[in-house]
Structures are given as C-alpha cells and as structure tokens.
Coordinates of N, CA and C in Angstrom, one line a residue:
X1 N 10.9 8.2 18.8 CA 11.0 8.3 17.4 C 9.8 7.5 16.9
X2 N 9.4 7.9 15.7 CA 8.2 7.3 15.1 C 8.4 6.6 13.8
X3 N 7.5 5.8 13.3 CA 7.5 5.2 12.0 C 7.2 6.2 10.9
X4 N 7.3 5.9 9.7 CA 7.0 6.7 8.6 C 5.5 7.1 8.6
X5 N 4.7 6.0 8.9 CA 3.2 6.3 9.0 C 2.9 7.2 10.1
X6 N 3.4 7.1 11.3 CA 3.2 8.0 12.4 C 3.7 9.4 12.0
X7 N 4.8 9.4 11.4 CA 5.4 10.8 11.0 C 4.5 11.5 10.0
X8 N 3.9 10.7 9.0 CA 2.9 11.3 8.1 C 1.7 11.8 8.9
X9 N 1.2 11.0 9.8 CA 0.0 11.4 10.5 C 0.2 12.7 11.3
X10 N 1.4 12.9 11.7 CA 1.8 14.1 12.4 C 2.2 15.3 11.5
X11 N 2.0 15.1 10.2 CA 2.1 16.3 9.3 C 3.5 16.6 9.0
X12 N 4.5 15.7 9.2 CA 5.8 16.0 8.9 C 6.3 15.7 7.5
X13 N 5.4 15.1 6.7 CA 5.8 14.6 5.4 C 6.5 15.6 4.5
X14 N 5.9 16.8 4.5 CA 6.5 17.8 3.6 C 7.8 18.5 4.1
X15 N 8.2 18.1 5.4 CA 9.4 18.7 5.9 C 10.5 17.7 5.7
X16 N 10.4 16.6 5.1 CA 11.4 15.6 5.1 C 11.6 15.0 3.7
X17 N 12.8 15.0 3.2 CA 13.1 14.3 2.0 C 13.0 12.7 2.2
X18 N 12.6 12.0 1.2 CA 12.4 10.5 1.4 C 13.7 9.8 1.2
X19 N 14.7 10.2 0.4 CA 15.8 9.4 0.1 C 16.8 9.6 1.2
X20 N 16.5 9.0 2.3 CA 17.4 8.9 3.5 C 17.7 7.5 3.9
X21 N 19.0 7.2 4.1 CA 19.4 5.9 4.4 C 18.9 5.5 5.8
X22 N 18.4 4.3 5.9 CA 18.0 3.7 7.2 C 16.6 4.1 7.7
X23 N 15.8 4.7 6.9 CA 14.5 5.1 7.3 C 14.4 6.3 8.2
X24 N 13.2 6.5 8.8 CA 13.0 7.6 9.6 C 13.1 7.3 11.1
X25 N 13.3 6.1 11.5 CA 13.5 5.8 12.9 C 14.2 4.5 13.0
X26 N 14.6 4.2 14.2 CA 15.3 3.0 14.5 C 14.4 1.7 14.4
X27 N 13.1 1.9 14.4 CA 12.1 0.9 14.3 C 11.7 0.5 12.9
X28 N 12.0 1.3 11.9 CA 11.6 1.0 10.6 C 12.7 1.4 9.6
X29 N 12.7 0.6 8.6 CA 13.5 0.8 7.4 C 12.7 1.3 6.2
X30 N 13.0 2.4 5.7 CA 12.3 3.0 4.6 C 13.0 2.6 3.3
X31 N 12.2 2.0 2.3 CA 12.7 1.7 1.0 C 12.6 2.9 0.2
X32 N 13.7 3.4 -0.5 CA 13.7 4.6 -1.3 C 14.3 4.3 -2.7
X33 N 14.4 5.3 -3.5 CA 15.1 5.2 -4.8 C 16.6 4.8 -4.6
X34 N 17.1 5.4 -3.6 CA 18.6 5.2 -3.3 C 18.8 4.0 -2.6
X35 N 17.9 3.5 -1.9 CA 18.1 2.3 -1.0 C 16.8 1.4 -1.2
X36 N 16.6 0.7 -2.3 CA 15.4 0.1 -2.7 C 15.1 -1.2 -2.3
X37 N 16.1 -1.9 -1.6 CA 15.9 -3.4 -1.2 C 16.1 -3.6 0.2
X38 N 15.4 -4.7 0.7 CA 15.7 -5.1 2.1 C 15.3 -6.6 2.2
X39 N 16.1 -7.3 3.0 CA 15.7 -8.8 3.2 C 14.6 -8.9 4.2
X40 N 13.7 -9.8 3.8 CA 12.5 -10.1 4.6 C 12.7 -11.3 5.6
X41 N 13.6 -12.2 5.1 CA 14.0 -13.4 6.0 C 15.5 -13.6 6.0
X42 N 16.0 -14.2 7.0 CA 17.4 -14.5 7.1 C 17.6 -16.0 6.7
X43 N 18.8 -16.3 6.1 CA 19.1 -17.6 5.7 C 18.9 -18.6 6.9
X44 N 18.2 -19.6 6.7 CA 17.9 -20.6 7.7 C 16.8 -20.3 8.6
X45 N 16.1 -19.1 8.4 CA 15.1 -18.6 9.3 C 13.8 -18.3 8.5
X46 N 13.5 -19.1 7.5 CA 12.3 -18.8 6.6 C 11.1 -19.4 7.2
X47 N 10.8 -18.9 8.4 CA 9.5 -19.4 9.0 C 8.8 -18.3 9.7
X48 N 7.6 -18.6 10.0 CA 6.8 -17.6 10.6 C 5.8 -16.9 9.6
X49 N 5.5 -15.6 9.9 CA 4.5 -14.9 9.1 C 5.1 -13.5 8.7
X50 N 4.9 -13.2 7.4 CA 5.2 -11.9 6.9 C 3.9 -11.1 6.8
X51 N 3.7 -10.0 7.5 CA 2.4 -9.2 7.4 C 2.7 -8.0 6.6
X52 N 1.7 -7.7 5.7 CA 1.8 -6.5 4.9 C 0.6 -5.6 5.2
X53 N 0.8 -4.3 5.7 CA -0.2 -3.4 6.1 C -0.4 -2.3 5.1
X54 N -1.6 -1.8 4.9 CA -1.9 -0.6 4.2 C -2.5 0.4 5.0
X55 N -2.1 1.7 4.9 CA -2.7 2.7 5.6 C -2.7 4.0 4.8
X56 N -3.6 5.0 4.9 CA -3.6 6.2 4.3 C -4.3 7.2 5.0
X57 N -4.0 8.5 4.7 CA -4.7 9.6 5.3 C -4.8 10.7 4.2
X58 N -5.8 11.6 4.3 CA -5.9 12.7 3.3 C -5.1 13.8 3.7
X59 N -4.8 14.7 2.8 CA -3.9 15.8 3.0 C -4.4 16.6 4.2
X60 N -3.4 17.3 5.0 CA -3.8 18.1 6.1 C -4.5 19.4 5.6
X61 N -4.9 20.2 6.6 CA -5.8 21.4 6.3 C -5.2 22.3 5.3
X62 N -3.8 22.5 5.3 CA -3.2 23.5 4.5 C -3.5 23.1 3.0
X63 N -3.3 21.8 2.7 CA -3.5 21.3 1.3 C -5.0 21.3 1.1
X64 N -5.8 21.0 2.1 CA -7.2 21.0 1.9 C -7.7 22.4 1.5
X65 N -7.2 23.4 2.1 CA -7.5 24.8 1.7 C -7.2 25.1 0.3
X66 N -6.0 24.8 -0.1 CA -5.6 25.1 -1.5 C -6.5 24.3 -2.5
X67 N -6.8 23.0 -2.1 CA -7.5 22.2 -3.1 C -9.0 22.5 -3.1
X68 N -9.6 23.2 -2.1 CA -11.0 23.5 -2.1 C -11.4 24.9 -2.0
X69 N -10.6 25.8 -2.7 CA -11.0 27.2 -2.8 C -10.2 28.1 -2.1
X70 N -9.0 27.6 -1.5 CA -8.1 28.6 -0.9 C -8.6 29.3 0.3
X71 N -8.0 30.5 0.5 CA -8.3 31.3 1.7 C -9.8 31.7 1.8
X72 N -10.4 31.9 0.6 CA -11.8 32.3 0.6 C -12.6 31.2 1.3
X73 N -12.4 30.0 1.0 CA -13.1 28.8 1.5 C -12.9 28.7 3.0
X74 N -11.6 29.0 3.5 CA -11.3 29.0 4.9 C -12.0 30.1 5.6
X75 N -12.1 31.3 5.0 CA -12.9 32.4 5.6 C -14.3 32.1 5.8
X76 N -14.9 31.4 4.8 CA -16.3 31.0 4.9 C -16.5 29.9 5.9
X77 N -15.6 29.0 6.1 CA -15.8 27.9 6.9 C -14.6 27.7 7.8
X78 N -14.3 28.7 8.7 CA -13.0 28.6 9.4 C -12.9 27.4 10.3
X79 N -14.0 26.9 10.8 CA -13.9 25.7 11.8 C -13.4 24.4 11.1
X80 N -13.4 24.4 9.7 CA -13.0 23.3 9.0 C -11.5 23.0 9.2
X81 N -10.7 24.0 9.6 CA -9.3 23.9 9.9 C -9.0 23.1 11.1
X82 N -10.0 22.9 12.0 CA -9.8 22.2 13.2 C -10.4 20.7 13.1
X83 N -10.9 20.4 12.0 CA -11.3 19.0 11.8 C -10.2 18.1 11.4
X84 N -10.2 16.9 11.8 CA -9.2 16.0 11.2 C -9.2 15.9 9.7
X85 N -8.0 15.7 9.1 CA -7.9 15.7 7.7 C -8.9 14.7 7.1
X86 N -9.1 13.6 7.6 CA -10.0 12.6 7.0 C -11.4 13.2 7.0
X87 N -11.8 13.9 8.0 CA -13.2 14.4 8.0 C -13.3 15.5 7.1
X88 N -12.4 16.4 7.0 CA -12.3 17.6 6.0 C -12.5 16.9 4.6
X89 N -11.7 15.9 4.3 CA -11.8 15.3 3.0 C -13.2 14.8 2.7
X90 N -13.7 14.1 3.7 CA -15.0 13.5 3.6 C -16.1 14.5 3.2
X91 N -16.0 15.7 3.9 CA -17.0 16.8 3.6 C -16.9 17.3 2.2
X92 N -15.8 17.0 1.6 CA -15.7 17.5 0.1 C -15.7 16.3 -0.8
X93 N -16.1 15.2 -0.3 CA -16.2 14.0 -1.2 C -14.9 13.4 -1.6
X94 N -13.8 13.8 -0.9 CA -12.5 13.3 -1.3 C -12.2 12.0 -0.6
X95 N -12.6 11.8 0.7 CA -12.3 10.7 1.5 C -13.1 9.4 1.0
X96 N -14.0 9.6 0.0 CA -14.7 8.5 -0.5 C -13.9 7.5 -1.3
X97 N -12.7 7.8 -1.5 CA -11.8 6.9 -2.2 C -11.6 5.6 -1.4
X98 N -11.6 4.5 -2.0 CA -11.3 3.2 -1.3 C -10.1 2.6 -1.8
X99 N -9.0 2.7 -1.1 CA -7.8 2.1 -1.5 C -7.7 0.6 -1.0
X100 N -7.2 -0.2 -1.8 CA -7.2 -1.6 -1.5 C -5.8 -2.2 -1.7
X101 N -5.5 -3.2 -0.8 CA -4.2 -3.9 -0.9 C -4.5 -5.2 -1.5
X102 N -3.5 -5.6 -2.4 CA -3.6 -6.9 -3.1 C -2.2 -7.4 -3.4
X103 N -2.2 -8.6 -3.9 CA -0.9 -9.3 -4.2 C -1.0 -10.3 -5.3
X104 N -0.3 -10.1 -6.4 CA -0.1 -11.0 -7.5 C 1.0 -12.0 -7.0
X105 N 0.7 -13.3 -7.2 CA 1.6 -14.3 -6.8 C 2.0 -15.3 -8.0
X106 N 3.2 -15.7 -8.0 CA 3.7 -16.8 -8.9 C 4.5 -17.8 -8.1
X107 N 4.0 -19.1 -8.1 CA 4.6 -20.1 -7.3 C 5.6 -20.9 -8.2
X108 N 6.5 -21.6 -7.5 CA 7.5 -22.4 -8.2 C 6.9 -23.6 -9.0
X109 N 5.7 -23.9 -8.7 CA 5.0 -25.0 -9.4 C 4.3 -24.5 -10.7
X110 N 4.5 -23.2 -11.0 CA 3.9 -22.6 -12.1 C 2.5 -21.9 -12.0
X111 N 1.9 -22.1 -10.8 CA 0.6 -21.5 -10.6 C 0.7 -20.0 -10.3
X112 N -0.2 -19.2 -10.9 CA -0.3 -17.8 -10.7 C -1.7 -17.4 -10.3
X113 N -1.7 -16.2 -9.7 CA -3.1 -15.7 -9.4 C -3.0 -14.5 -8.6
X114 N -4.0 -14.0 -7.9 CA -4.1 -12.8 -7.2 C -4.9 -13.0 -5.9
X115 N -4.4 -12.3 -4.9 CA -5.2 -12.3 -3.6 C -5.7 -10.8 -3.4
X116 N -7.0 -10.7 -3.4 CA -7.6 -9.4 -3.3 C -9.0 -9.5 -2.9
X117 N -9.6 -8.3 -2.4 CA -11.0 -8.4 -1.9 C -12.0 -8.5 -3.1
X118 N -11.6 -7.9 -4.2 CA -12.5 -8.1 -5.4 C -12.7 -9.5 -5.8
X119 N -14.0 -9.9 -5.9 CA -14.3 -11.3 -6.2 C -14.2 -12.2 -5.1
X120 N -13.9 -11.7 -3.8 CA -13.7 -12.5 -2.8 C -12.5 -13.4 -2.8
X121 N -11.5 -13.0 -3.6 CA -10.2 -13.9 -3.7 C -9.3 -13.6 -2.6
X122 N -9.6 -14.1 -1.4 CA -8.9 -13.8 -0.2 C -7.7 -14.7 0.1
X123 N -7.5 -15.7 -0.8 CA -6.3 -16.6 -0.6 C -6.5 -17.6 0.5
X124 N -5.4 -18.2 0.9 CA -5.4 -19.2 1.9 C -4.0 -19.2 2.5
X125 N -4.0 -19.2 3.9 CA -2.7 -19.1 4.6 C -2.0 -20.5 4.7
X126 N -2.8 -21.6 4.9 CA -2.2 -22.9 5.1 C -2.0 -23.7 3.9
X127 N -2.7 -23.3 2.8 CA -2.6 -24.1 1.5 C -2.2 -23.0 0.4
X128 N -1.9 -23.5 -0.8 CA -1.5 -22.6 -1.9 C -2.6 -21.6 -2.0
X129 N -2.3 -20.3 -2.1 CA -1.0 -19.8 -2.4 C -0.2 -19.3 -1.2
X130 N -0.7 -19.8 0.1 CA 0.0 -19.5 1.3 C 0.0 -18.0 1.6
X131 N -1.0 -17.3 1.1 CA -1.2 -15.8 1.3 C -2.7 -15.7 1.6
X132 N -2.9 -14.8 2.7 CA -4.3 -14.6 3.0 C -4.5 -13.0 3.3
X133 N -5.6 -12.5 2.6 CA -6.0 -11.1 2.9 C -7.1 -11.1 4.0
X134 N -6.8 -10.4 5.0 CA -7.7 -10.2 6.2 C -8.2 -8.8 6.3
X135 N -9.5 -8.6 6.3 CA -10.0 -7.3 6.5 C -10.1 -6.5 5.2
X136 N -10.9 -5.4 5.3 CA -11.1 -4.5 4.2 C -11.4 -3.1 4.7
X137 N -10.4 -2.4 5.0 CA -10.5 -1.0 5.6 C -10.8 0.0 4.5
X138 N -12.1 0.5 4.5 CA -12.5 1.4 3.5 C -12.4 2.9 3.9
X139 N -11.7 3.2 5.0 CA -11.4 4.5 5.4 C -9.9 4.8 5.5
X140 N -9.1 3.9 5.9 CA -7.7 4.0 5.8 C -7.0 4.6 7.1
X141 N -7.8 4.7 8.1 CA -7.3 5.5 9.2 C -6.2 4.7 10.1
X142 N -6.1 3.4 10.0 CA -5.1 2.7 10.7 C -4.5 1.5 9.8
X143 N -3.4 1.1 10.1 CA -2.8 0.1 9.4 C -3.2 -1.3 9.7
X144 N -4.0 -1.4 10.8 CA -4.4 -2.7 11.2 C -5.7 -3.2 10.5
X145 N -6.4 -2.3 9.8 CA -7.7 -2.7 9.2 C -7.6 -3.6 8.0
X146 N -6.5 -3.5 7.2 CA -6.4 -4.3 6.0 C -4.9 -4.9 6.0
X147 N -4.8 -6.1 5.9 CA -3.4 -6.7 6.0 C -3.4 -8.0 5.1
X148 N -2.2 -8.3 4.5 CA -1.9 -9.5 3.9 C -1.0 -10.3 4.8
X149 N -1.2 -11.6 4.9 CA -0.4 -12.5 5.7 C 0.2 -13.5 4.7
X150 N 1.5 -13.6 4.8 CA 2.3 -14.5 3.9 C 2.9 -15.6 4.9
X151 N 2.6 -16.8 4.6 CA 3.2 -17.9 5.4 C 4.6 -18.3 5.0
X152 N 5.5 -17.9 5.8 CA 6.9 -18.1 5.5 C 7.4 -19.5 5.8
X153 N 6.5 -20.3 6.4 CA 6.9 -21.8 6.4 C 6.9 -22.5 5.1
X154 N 6.3 -21.7 4.1 CA 6.3 -22.2 2.7 C 7.1 -21.2 1.8
X155 N 8.1 -20.5 2.3 CA 8.8 -19.6 1.5 C 9.4 -20.1 0.3
X156 N 9.8 -21.4 0.4 CA 10.4 -22.1 -0.8 C 9.4 -22.3 -2.0
X157 N 8.1 -22.0 -1.8 CA 7.1 -22.2 -2.8 C 7.0 -20.9 -3.7
X158 N 7.5 -19.8 -3.2 CA 7.3 -18.6 -3.9 C 8.4 -18.3 -4.9
X159 N 7.9 -18.0 -6.1 CA 8.8 -17.5 -7.2 C 8.9 -16.0 -7.1
X160 N 7.7 -15.4 -7.1 CA 7.7 -13.9 -6.9 C 6.3 -13.5 -6.5
X161 N 6.3 -12.4 -5.7 CA 5.1 -11.8 -5.2 C 5.1 -10.3 -5.5
X162 N 4.1 -9.8 -6.0 CA 4.0 -8.4 -6.2 C 2.9 -7.8 -5.4
X163 N 3.2 -6.9 -4.4 CA 2.2 -6.2 -3.6 C 1.9 -4.9 -4.4
X164 N 0.6 -4.7 -4.5 CA 0.1 -3.5 -5.1 C -1.1 -2.9 -4.5
X165 N -1.4 -1.6 -4.8 CA -2.5 -0.9 -4.2 C -3.4 -0.4 -5.4
X166 N -4.7 -0.5 -5.2 CA -5.5 0.1 -6.3 C -6.7 0.9 -5.6
X167 N -7.3 1.7 -6.4 CA -8.5 2.5 -5.9 C -9.7 1.8 -6.5
X168 N -10.4 1.2 -5.6 CA -11.6 0.4 -6.0 C -12.7 1.3 -6.5
X169 N -13.0 2.4 -5.7 CA -14.1 3.3 -6.0 C -13.7 4.7 -5.6
X170 N -14.5 5.7 -6.1 CA -14.1 7.1 -5.9 C -13.1 7.7 -6.9
X171 N -12.8 8.9 -6.7 CA -11.9 9.5 -7.7 C -10.5 9.0 -7.6
X172 N -9.8 8.9 -8.7 CA -8.3 8.4 -8.7 C -7.5 9.5 -8.0
X173 N -7.3 9.3 -6.7 CA -6.7 10.5 -5.8 C -5.5 10.1 -5.0
X174 N -4.5 9.3 -5.6 CA -3.3 9.0 -5.0 C -2.6 10.4 -4.6
X175 N -2.8 11.4 -5.5 CA -2.1 12.6 -5.3 C -2.8 13.5 -4.2
X176 N -3.9 13.0 -3.6 CA -4.5 13.7 -2.5 C -4.4 13.1 -1.1
X177 N -3.6 12.0 -1.1 CA -3.5 11.2 0.1 C -2.0 10.8 0.4
X178 N -1.7 10.7 1.7 CA -0.4 10.1 2.0 C -0.7 8.6 2.2
X179 N 0.1 7.8 1.5 CA -0.2 6.3 1.6 C 1.1 5.7 1.9
X180 N 1.0 4.6 2.8 CA 2.3 3.9 3.2 C 1.8 2.4 3.3
X181 N 2.7 1.6 2.8 CA 2.6 0.1 2.9 C 3.8 -0.4 3.9
X182 N 3.4 -1.1 4.8 CA 4.5 -1.6 5.7 C 4.5 -3.1 5.7
X183 N 5.8 -3.6 5.5 CA 6.1 -5.0 5.5 C 6.6 -5.3 6.9
X184 N 6.0 -6.2 7.7 CA 6.5 -6.6 8.9 C 7.0 -8.0 8.9
X185 N 8.3 -8.1 9.1 CA 8.9 -9.5 9.0 C 8.6 -10.3 10.2
X186 N 8.9 -11.7 10.1 CA 8.6 -12.6 11.2 C 9.4 -12.2 12.5
X187 N 10.5 -11.5 12.4 CA 11.3 -11.1 13.5 C 10.9 -9.7 14.0
X188 N 9.9 -9.2 13.4 CA 9.4 -7.9 14.0 C 10.0 -6.6 13.3
X189 N 10.8 -6.8 12.2 CA 11.3 -5.6 11.5 C 10.2 -5.0 10.6
X190 N 10.1 -3.7 10.7 CA 9.2 -2.9 9.8 C 9.9 -2.3 8.7
X191 N 9.4 -2.7 7.5 CA 10.0 -2.1 6.2 C 8.9 -1.3 5.6
X192 N 9.1 -0.1 5.4 CA 8.0 0.9 4.9 C 8.3 1.4 3.5
X193 N 7.2 1.4 2.7 CA 7.3 2.0 1.4 C 6.2 3.1 1.3
X194 N 6.6 4.3 1.2 CA 5.7 5.4 0.9 C 5.4 5.6 -0.5
X195 N 4.1 5.7 -0.8 CA 3.7 6.0 -2.2 C 3.9 7.4 -2.6
X196 N 5.2 7.8 -2.8 CA 5.5 9.2 -3.1 C 5.4 9.5 -4.6
X197 N 5.5 10.8 -4.9 CA 5.4 11.2 -6.3 C 4.3 10.6 -7.1
X198 N 3.0 10.8 -6.5 CA 1.9 10.0 -7.2 C 1.6 10.7 -8.6
X199 N 1.1 9.9 -9.5 CA 0.6 10.5 -10.8 C -0.8 10.9 -10.8
X200 N -1.2 12.1 -11.1 CA -2.6 12.4 -11.1 C -3.4 11.5 -12.1
X201 N -4.5 11.0 -11.6 CA -5.3 10.2 -12.4 C -5.0 8.7 -12.4
X202 N -3.9 8.3 -11.8 CA -3.5 6.8 -11.6 C -4.5 6.2 -10.7
X203 N -4.9 5.0 -11.0 CA -5.8 4.1 -10.3 C -5.1 3.0 -9.6
X204 N -3.9 2.7 -9.9 CA -3.2 1.5 -9.2 C -1.7 1.9 -9.2
X205 N -1.1 1.2 -8.2 CA 0.4 1.4 -7.9 C 1.0 0.1 -7.5
X206 N 2.0 -0.4 -8.3 CA 2.9 -1.5 -7.9 C 3.8 -1.0 -6.8
X207 N 3.7 -1.6 -5.6 CA 4.5 -1.2 -4.5 C 5.8 -1.9 -4.3
X208 N 5.8 -3.2 -4.1 CA 7.0 -3.9 -3.8 C 7.0 -5.3 -4.5
X209 N 8.2 -5.7 -5.0 CA 8.3 -7.0 -5.6 C 9.1 -7.9 -4.6
X210 N 8.6 -9.0 -4.3 CA 9.3 -9.9 -3.3 C 9.7 -11.2 -4.1
X211 N 11.1 -11.4 -4.0 CA 11.6 -12.6 -4.7 C 12.7 -13.2 -3.8
X212 N 13.0 -14.6 -4.1 CA 14.1 -15.2 -3.3 C 15.4 -14.8 -3.9
X213 N 16.3 -14.4 -3.1 CA 17.7 -14.0 -3.4 C 18.7 -14.7 -2.5
X214 N 19.5 -15.6 -3.0 CA 20.6 -16.1 -2.2 C 20.1 -16.7 -0.8
X215 N 19.0 -17.5 -0.9 CA 18.5 -18.2 0.2 C 17.5 -17.5 1.1
X216 N 17.2 -16.2 0.8 CA 16.1 -15.6 1.6 C 15.3 -14.7 0.7
X217 N 14.1 -14.3 1.2 CA 13.2 -13.4 0.5 C 13.7 -12.0 0.6
X218 N 13.6 -11.2 -0.5 CA 14.1 -9.8 -0.5 C 12.9 -9.0 -1.1
X219 N 12.6 -7.9 -0.5 CA 11.7 -6.9 -1.0 C 12.4 -5.8 -1.8
X220 N 11.8 -5.4 -3.0 CA 12.4 -4.4 -3.8 C 11.3 -3.4 -4.0
X221 N 11.6 -2.1 -3.7 CA 10.7 -1.0 -3.9 C 10.4 -0.9 -5.4
X222 N 9.1 -0.7 -5.7 CA 8.7 -0.4 -7.1 C 8.1 1.0 -7.3
X223 N 7.0 1.2 -6.6 CA 6.2 2.5 -6.6 C 6.1 3.0 -8.1
X224 N 5.4 2.1 -8.9 CA 5.1 2.4 -10.3 C 3.6 2.5 -10.5
X225 N 3.2 3.7 -10.9 CA 1.8 4.0 -11.1 C 1.3 3.6 -12.5
X226 N 0.0 3.2 -12.5 CA -0.7 2.9 -13.9 C -2.1 3.6 -13.8
X227 N -2.6 3.8 -14.9 CA -3.9 4.5 -15.0 C -5.0 3.4 -15.0
X228 N -4.8 2.1 -15.2 CA -5.7 1.1 -15.2 C -5.7 0.4 -13.8
X229 N -6.2 -0.9 -13.9 CA -6.3 -1.7 -12.8 C -5.4 -2.9 -12.8
X230 N -5.9 -4.1 -12.3 CA -5.0 -5.2 -12.2 C -4.5 -5.7 -13.5
X231 N -5.2 -5.6 -14.6 CA -4.8 -6.1 -15.8 C -3.6 -5.3 -16.3
X232 N -3.5 -4.0 -16.0 CA -2.4 -3.2 -16.5 C -1.2 -3.4 -15.6
X233 N -1.4 -3.7 -14.3 CA -0.2 -4.1 -13.4 C 0.3 -5.4 -14.0
X234 N -0.6 -6.4 -14.4 CA -0.2 -7.6 -14.9 C 0.7 -7.5 -16.1
X235 N 0.2 -6.6 -17.0 CA 1.0 -6.5 -18.3 C 2.3 -5.8 -18.0
X236 N 2.4 -4.9 -17.0 CA 3.7 -4.3 -16.7 C 4.7 -5.3 -16.2
X237 N 4.2 -6.3 -15.5 CA 5.2 -7.3 -14.9 C 5.2 -8.6 -15.6
X238 N 4.3 -8.7 -16.6 CA 4.3 -10.0 -17.4 C 3.8 -11.2 -16.6
X239 N 2.7 -11.0 -15.9 CA 2.1 -12.2 -15.2 C 1.3 -13.1 -16.2
X240 N 0.7 -12.4 -17.3 CA 0.1 -13.2 -18.3 C -1.3 -13.9 -17.9
X241 N -2.1 -13.2 -17.1 CA -3.3 -13.8 -16.7 C -4.5 -13.1 -17.4
X242 N -5.7 -13.8 -17.4 CA -6.9 -13.2 -18.0 C -7.7 -12.5 -16.9
X243 N -8.3 -11.3 -17.2 CA -8.9 -10.6 -16.2 C -10.4 -10.2 -16.6
X244 N -11.3 -10.1 -15.7 CA -12.7 -9.8 -15.9 C -13.1 -8.8 -14.8
X245 N -14.3 -8.3 -14.9 CA -14.8 -7.4 -13.9 C -15.1 -8.1 -12.6
X246 N -14.8 -7.5 -11.4 CA -15.1 -8.1 -10.1 C -15.7 -7.2 -9.2
X247 N -16.3 -7.6 -8.1 CA -17.0 -6.8 -7.2 C -16.6 -7.3 -5.8
X248 N -16.7 -6.4 -4.8 CA -16.5 -6.8 -3.4 C -17.7 -7.5 -2.8
X249 N -17.4 -8.4 -1.9 CA -18.6 -9.0 -1.1 C -19.4 -7.9 -0.4
X250 N -20.6 -8.0 -0.4 CA -21.6 -7.1 0.3 C -21.4 -7.3 1.8
X251 N -21.2 -6.1 2.5 CA -21.2 -6.2 3.9 C -22.5 -6.4 4.5
X252 N -22.5 -7.2 5.6 CA -23.8 -7.5 6.3 C -24.3 -6.1 7.0

C-alpha cells in the first residue's frame, strides 16, 4: 500500500474520493473535511522532531491534453503523452511554478514571526522559534527537497503554528498540480493533507494549524486558499504582523 503522495504520483487521484476515514494506507493518516484533526505528540512524549514535507506534481497527460489544445495537440505531438507529467508541463511553461513551504508561528512568550525562504528567514531549530526550514525544492518532484523541522523538545513554547504553501513565481496554478503536505511525527506517523479543490488564481493556501490541546500538539486541516501572499494569510488568521517585499537568496 502507498501513501497519498505515492498514490497521486501513480495517477490514482481522480479515482478516489478524499473523505475517507483513516487515510489511504496503513502508513498514513489523511486529514479530510470529515476527519480534520490528528495528534502529533502523545502526552508525556513531547520530544524529538516534527518534520513537515512539501511535494507536488503536474497533472498527468490526460489533463495536459485538455489544458493544451486537446486531441489536436496530441495528434501534432503524440510523443508528449509518453513524457513524465513534470516534463510535459515544463514544455508548456506550466512547471515553472515555484511552490514554497512556510510556517507562521506564535510562541507563548508573545513573539510572532514566519519561517520561509523569502528573505532568508529560515528560523532556528535549537533557539526560538525552534523551527527550521531546510532546502528549497523549486521543481517539486520529491518530498525530501523542502522540509520544515519543528523541535518538539520545546513543544511547551508553541502557542500556535500555521503551515502554509505559496506560489513564489510563475502562474498561480494550484489547480494544475497535485500538492500534498506531509507531517511526520517523532514516532514516525505520517499525517497527510492534500490541497484539494484548488481555487483558480489563488497564490497561497493555509494548510494546517497546529495547537496544543489537552497536553499534546494537534494538527487541524485548513486548506483555505487566498489570492494574495503572506499578508493575506496573516489577516485571515489574525497574526497581526507587518509585511514587505522579500526575495529568495541567490543560488550559487
């Protein structure tokens, strides 16, 4: 059996409804509208690391054909059907989108901020905010390229965390890609949130809100799309921060 991300890569997304209890495999729990929450830590076991992964893929060839001229386009370039979906999208300028993972945080001492690649705000794992962003996967092919690491040894410092995804560059194309965010708990449990029912033109999506509940951290599915960027996510959840333009560090 496979995880939600593997299932999407195999093209099964359109064959399965998402509101199923217990996720798509014994190895992953899927957060849905009907089952929106899951514990990330057990009482008395708030230690270790919570990892949050982002992965995406462009639509498969059938959707590609519809989006790029239908059967006439396929007849003109039949070999495109045998290209990986990511390469097909790239040839049409679709795969140039750059999805990014980020996290708004509010600590119990009142400090608030964001961990993101824009502005080089990568956070710190051992000091406040006890969150670190590692990697910047600009193609989306694997979940290991871009991850957030949350230090659960300091779980009592967190008032709330909001994991979100935004499109840094390229067309606002959440509706042209299958996107999944996976929360991997310290004991190895995978909790997956698929960014389903995308809104055309949206540039950001609030994915999951993490808060302490009865002695342990709990993740709640959000999947709320907005047309703007971080400032609009901020307003939606009342973080109350000031925002300016930011850029990614230049790669060597």
